Amino acid sequence: MRVIIRSKSPITRVARHRTVRLWVDGFEAFRRIRKLIARAHHSIVIQMFIWKDDETGRQIARDLVEAADRGVHIDITKEAVGDVFELHRDFVGTRGKSDPTWRRFWKHPNIRVTYANDYNHAKVYIIDDEILLIGGMNIADEPRRLWHDYVLELRGDEFVRQYLTGKSVHTHSIELVQNTFDVREIRPTVMRLLSDATKSIVLEQSYINDRVVLETLARRSHEGVRVVLIFPSTPPVHGNANAQAI
């Protein structure tokens, strides 16, 4: 919207990209996630790092139970490492609760939950093998109501195949970069982008203290590239390290 308002040229048409859409912050992202769950026809796959037993966590559980009642098969992988951040509202603890939503969730024949300890930090939804939602939002009230984050929606079974197999697919001028057990693609890609920038770098991060990244940003600044860093004033953790980096 800001681009449209500030544009000096007349805009005759604004078209949505059918392959990729960006949902910013929890209100937009969770509304979209819930809508896609409600529209699912045959399958939903979820990989989640943190899933809290709060209002948001129970709402997504209810949505999934309703989808399962329609015959949708739901496969959830919950990362055990994320339990550290759930405290008393932990996801696995809902298995023994009397809450009717959680009882139906855990006992539903169309819902399968795998509790894994793979150090997988991903937050991913796959709808009907055609839509991939990937980003930084866990299932909890904080990302839905308080924190600034995003979810990227990619449409096309090629993106789903790439995520599930870890094999690179270049299509529609979009490159999905990820870390797997065998290949670490994210850091080399970020460093290449920082090194190849010719005009400007805008870096928004909750946490930063990587020496090589900081040295690269300083070097690019001295080379004439405009570098803008955006940090939260009071991150939940890591604040001292951020201050030292700055």
mmCIF file of C-alpha atoms in Angstrom, residues 19-182:
data_model
loop_
_atom_site.group_PDB
_atom_site.id
_atom_site.type_symbol
_atom_site.label_atom_id
_atom_site.label_comp_id
_atom_site.label_asym_id
_atom_site.label_seq_id
_atom_site.Cartn_x
_atom_site.Cartn_y
_atom_site.Cartn_z
ATOM 1 C CA THR A 19 2.540 -18.462 -6.862
ATOM 2 C CA VAL A 20 3.721 -16.627 -3.755
ATOM 3 C CA ARG A 21 1.973 -14.533 -1.115
ATOM 4 C CA LEU A 22 3.372 -12.957 2.050
ATOM 5 C CA TRP A 23 1.264 -12.769 5.206
ATOM 6 C CA VAL A 24 2.657 -10.263 7.697
ATOM 7 C CA ASP A 25 2.070 -10.579 11.454
ATOM 8 C CA GLY A 26 -0.173 -12.971 13.326
ATOM 9 C CA PHE A 27 -3.591 -11.510 12.556
ATOM 10 C CA GLU A 28 -3.179 -11.964 8.816
ATOM 11 C CA ALA A 29 -1.146 -15.163 8.987
ATOM 12 C CA PHE A 30 -3.378 -17.147 11.342
ATOM 13 C CA ARG A 31 -6.519 -16.003 9.558
ATOM 14 C CA ARG A 32 -5.014 -17.409 6.357
ATOM 15 C CA ILE A 33 -3.831 -20.618 8.042
ATOM 16 C CA ARG A 34 -7.289 -21.258 9.469
ATOM 17 C CA LYS A 35 -8.947 -20.557 6.123
ATOM 18 C CA LEU A 36 -6.692 -23.033 4.317
ATOM 19 C CA ILE A 37 -7.287 -25.681 6.997
ATOM 20 C CA ALA A 38 -11.027 -25.176 6.533
ATOM 21 C CA ARG A 39 -10.638 -25.585 2.751
ATOM 22 C CA ALA A 40 -8.415 -28.682 2.879
ATOM 23 C CA HIS A 41 -9.808 -31.633 0.937
ATOM 24 C CA HIS A 42 -7.600 -34.623 1.694
ATOM 25 C CA SER A 43 -4.395 -33.910 3.641
ATOM 26 C CA ILE A 44 -2.685 -31.526 6.053
ATOM 27 C CA VAL A 45 0.939 -31.889 7.140
ATOM 28 C CA ILE A 46 2.298 -29.763 10.002
ATOM 29 C CA GLN A 47 5.851 -29.437 11.334
ATOM 30 C CA MET A 48 5.881 -27.294 14.489
ATOM 31 C CA PHE A 49 8.551 -26.204 16.961
ATOM 32 C CA ILE A 50 6.344 -24.647 19.676
ATOM 33 C CA TRP A 51 2.645 -25.398 20.158
ATOM 34 C CA LYS A 52 1.173 -23.990 23.362
ATOM 35 C CA ASP A 53 -1.991 -24.956 25.160
ATOM 36 C CA ASP A 54 -3.395 -21.423 24.991
ATOM 37 C CA GLU A 55 -6.263 -19.812 23.087
ATOM 38 C CA THR A 56 -4.442 -19.976 19.758
ATOM 39 C CA GLY A 57 -3.214 -23.524 20.303
ATOM 40 C CA ARG A 58 -6.688 -24.762 21.161
ATOM 41 C CA GLN A 59 -8.240 -22.891 18.198
ATOM 42 C CA ILE A 60 -5.908 -24.581 15.717
ATOM 43 C CA ALA A 61 -6.610 -27.923 17.398
ATOM 44 C CA ARG A 62 -10.365 -27.357 16.950
ATOM 45 C CA ASP A 63 -9.875 -26.425 13.297
ATOM 46 C CA LEU A 64 -7.879 -29.608 12.716
ATOM 47 C CA VAL A 65 -10.493 -31.768 14.449
ATOM 48 C CA GLU A 66 -13.171 -30.274 12.185
ATOM 49 C CA ALA A 67 -11.007 -31.011 9.140
ATOM 50 C CA ALA A 68 -10.429 -34.562 10.365
ATOM 51 C CA ASP A 69 -14.192 -35.007 10.773
ATOM 52 C CA ARG A 70 -14.514 -34.189 7.041
ATOM 53 C CA GLY A 71 -12.129 -37.031 6.235
ATOM 54 C CA VAL A 72 -8.919 -34.993 5.910
ATOM 55 C CA HIS A 73 -5.835 -36.948 6.997
ATOM 56 C CA ILE A 74 -3.628 -34.878 9.289
ATOM 57 C CA ASP A 75 0.030 -35.665 10.006
ATOM 58 C CA ILE A 76 1.724 -33.549 12.701
ATOM 59 C CA THR A 77 5.372 -33.615 13.750
ATOM 60 C CA LYS A 78 6.038 -31.776 17.003
ATOM 61 C CA GLU A 79 9.671 -30.951 17.873
ATOM 62 C CA ALA A 80 10.568 -31.941 21.436
ATOM 63 C CA VAL A 81 13.208 -29.199 21.782
ATOM 64 C CA GLY A 82 10.427 -26.617 21.542
ATOM 65 C CA ASP A 83 8.945 -27.916 24.810
ATOM 66 C CA VAL A 84 11.500 -25.799 26.671
ATOM 67 C CA PHE A 85 9.537 -22.691 25.678
ATOM 68 C CA GLU A 86 6.078 -24.058 26.494
ATOM 69 C CA LEU A 87 6.479 -24.358 30.281
ATOM 70 C CA HIS A 88 3.184 -25.316 31.931
ATOM 71 C CA ARG A 89 1.183 -24.859 28.705
ATOM 72 C CA ASP A 90 2.971 -27.667 26.893
ATOM 73 C CA PHE A 91 1.471 -29.396 23.878
ATOM 74 C CA VAL A 92 2.205 -32.984 24.895
ATOM 75 C CA GLY A 93 0.630 -32.410 28.311
ATOM 76 C CA THR A 94 -2.747 -31.913 26.624
ATOM 77 C CA ARG A 95 -2.854 -35.625 25.856
ATOM 78 C CA GLY A 96 -4.208 -36.344 29.339
ATOM 79 C CA LYS A 97 -6.457 -33.299 29.714
ATOM 80 C CA SER A 98 -10.230 -33.483 30.087
ATOM 81 C CA ASP A 99 -10.730 -30.575 27.661
ATOM 82 C CA PRO A 100 -13.115 -31.935 24.971
ATOM 83 C CA THR A 101 -11.138 -30.389 22.099
ATOM 84 C CA TRP A 102 -7.879 -31.999 23.123
ATOM 85 C CA ARG A 103 -9.555 -35.337 23.881
ATOM 86 C CA ARG A 104 -11.009 -35.484 20.385
ATOM 87 C CA PHE A 105 -7.729 -34.252 18.894
ATOM 88 C CA TRP A 106 -5.602 -37.009 20.440
ATOM 89 C CA LYS A 107 -8.136 -39.794 19.855
ATOM 90 C CA HIS A 108 -9.199 -38.905 16.318
ATOM 91 C CA PRO A 109 -8.367 -41.707 13.818
ATOM 92 C CA ASN A 110 -7.488 -39.180 11.093
ATOM 93 C CA ILE A 111 -4.919 -37.288 13.213
ATOM 94 C CA ARG A 112 -1.427 -38.693 13.680
ATOM 95 C CA VAL A 113 1.095 -36.937 15.926
ATOM 96 C CA THR A 114 4.815 -37.753 15.883
ATOM 97 C CA TYR A 115 6.870 -36.437 18.786
ATOM 98 C CA ALA A 116 10.379 -35.959 17.410
ATOM 99 C CA ASN A 117 13.723 -34.860 18.809
ATOM 100 C CA ASP A 118 15.398 -33.712 15.585
ATOM 101 C CA TYR A 119 16.320 -30.118 16.528
ATOM 102 C CA ASN A 120 14.005 -29.033 13.724
ATOM 103 C CA HIS A 121 13.160 -25.346 14.130
ATOM 104 C CA ALA A 122 10.772 -25.233 11.154
ATOM 105 C CA LYS A 123 7.165 -24.030 11.316
ATOM 106 C CA VAL A 124 5.467 -25.461 8.249
ATOM 107 C CA TYR A 125 1.987 -26.328 6.950
ATOM 108 C CA ILE A 126 1.336 -28.347 3.776
ATOM 109 C CA ILE A 127 -2.237 -28.327 2.481
ATOM 110 C CA ASP A 128 -3.413 -30.956 -0.027
ATOM 111 C CA ASP A 129 0.162 -31.449 -1.326
ATOM 112 C CA GLU A 130 -0.222 -28.163 -3.216
ATOM 113 C CA ILE A 131 0.250 -25.291 -0.754
ATOM 114 C CA LEU A 132 3.336 -24.763 1.399
ATOM 115 C CA LEU A 133 3.195 -22.284 4.285
ATOM 116 C CA ILE A 134 6.582 -21.587 5.841
ATOM 117 C CA GLY A 135 7.854 -18.879 8.177
ATOM 118 C CA GLY A 136 8.722 -18.027 11.760
ATOM 119 C CA MET A 137 5.374 -18.321 13.572
ATOM 120 C CA ASN A 138 4.820 -21.010 16.159
ATOM 121 C CA ILE A 139 1.303 -21.949 17.285
ATOM 122 C CA ALA A 140 0.831 -19.717 20.326
ATOM 123 C CA ASP A 141 -0.762 -16.457 21.424
ATOM 124 C CA GLU A 142 2.509 -14.486 21.291
ATOM 125 C CA PRO A 143 3.154 -14.792 17.542
ATOM 126 C CA ARG A 144 -0.531 -14.388 16.811
ATOM 127 C CA ARG A 145 -1.095 -11.260 18.923
ATOM 128 C CA LEU A 146 2.193 -9.664 19.991
ATOM 129 C CA TRP A 147 5.223 -10.439 17.853
ATOM 130 C CA HIS A 148 6.207 -9.180 14.414
ATOM 131 C CA ASP A 149 6.770 -12.064 12.008
ATOM 132 C CA TYR A 150 5.593 -13.466 8.688
ATOM 133 C CA VAL A 151 4.373 -16.559 6.840
ATOM 134 C CA LEU A 152 5.224 -17.184 3.199
ATOM 135 C CA GLU A 153 2.665 -19.048 1.088
ATOM 136 C CA LEU A 154 4.003 -20.955 -1.926
ATOM 137 C CA ARG A 155 1.560 -22.602 -4.312
ATOM 138 C CA GLY A 156 2.649 -25.564 -6.408
ATOM 139 C CA ASP A 157 3.466 -29.204 -5.768
ATOM 140 C CA GLU A 158 7.069 -28.560 -6.826
ATOM 141 C CA PHE A 159 7.623 -26.507 -3.664
ATOM 142 C CA VAL A 160 6.064 -29.227 -1.528
ATOM 143 C CA ARG A 161 8.304 -31.854 -3.127
ATOM 144 C CA GLN A 162 11.366 -29.694 -2.589
ATOM 145 C CA TYR A 163 10.594 -29.146 1.083
ATOM 146 C CA LEU A 164 9.841 -32.822 1.760
ATOM 147 C CA THR A 165 12.829 -34.201 -0.179
ATOM 148 C CA GLY A 166 15.349 -31.420 0.460
ATOM 149 C CA LYS A 167 16.191 -31.342 -3.256
ATOM 150 C CA SER A 168 16.468 -27.906 -4.847
ATOM 151 C CA VAL A 169 13.871 -26.886 -7.399
ATOM 152 C CA HIS A 170 14.162 -23.588 -9.270
ATOM 153 C CA THR A 171 10.863 -22.453 -10.713
ATOM 154 C CA HIS A 172 8.869 -19.263 -11.210
ATOM 155 C CA SER A 173 12.066 -17.309 -10.390
ATOM 156 C CA ILE A 174 11.690 -18.515 -6.779
ATOM 157 C CA GLU A 175 14.363 -20.428 -4.913
ATOM 158 C CA LEU A 176 13.408 -22.256 -1.708
ATOM 159 C CA VAL A 177 16.524 -22.436 0.476
ATOM 160 C CA GLN A 178 16.566 -24.673 3.534
ATOM 161 C CA ASN A 179 18.766 -26.543 5.970
ATOM 162 C CA THR A 180 18.502 -30.335 6.087
ATOM 163 C CA PHE A 181 20.450 -33.010 7.932
ATOM 164 C CA ASP A 182 22.755 -33.358 4.927
#
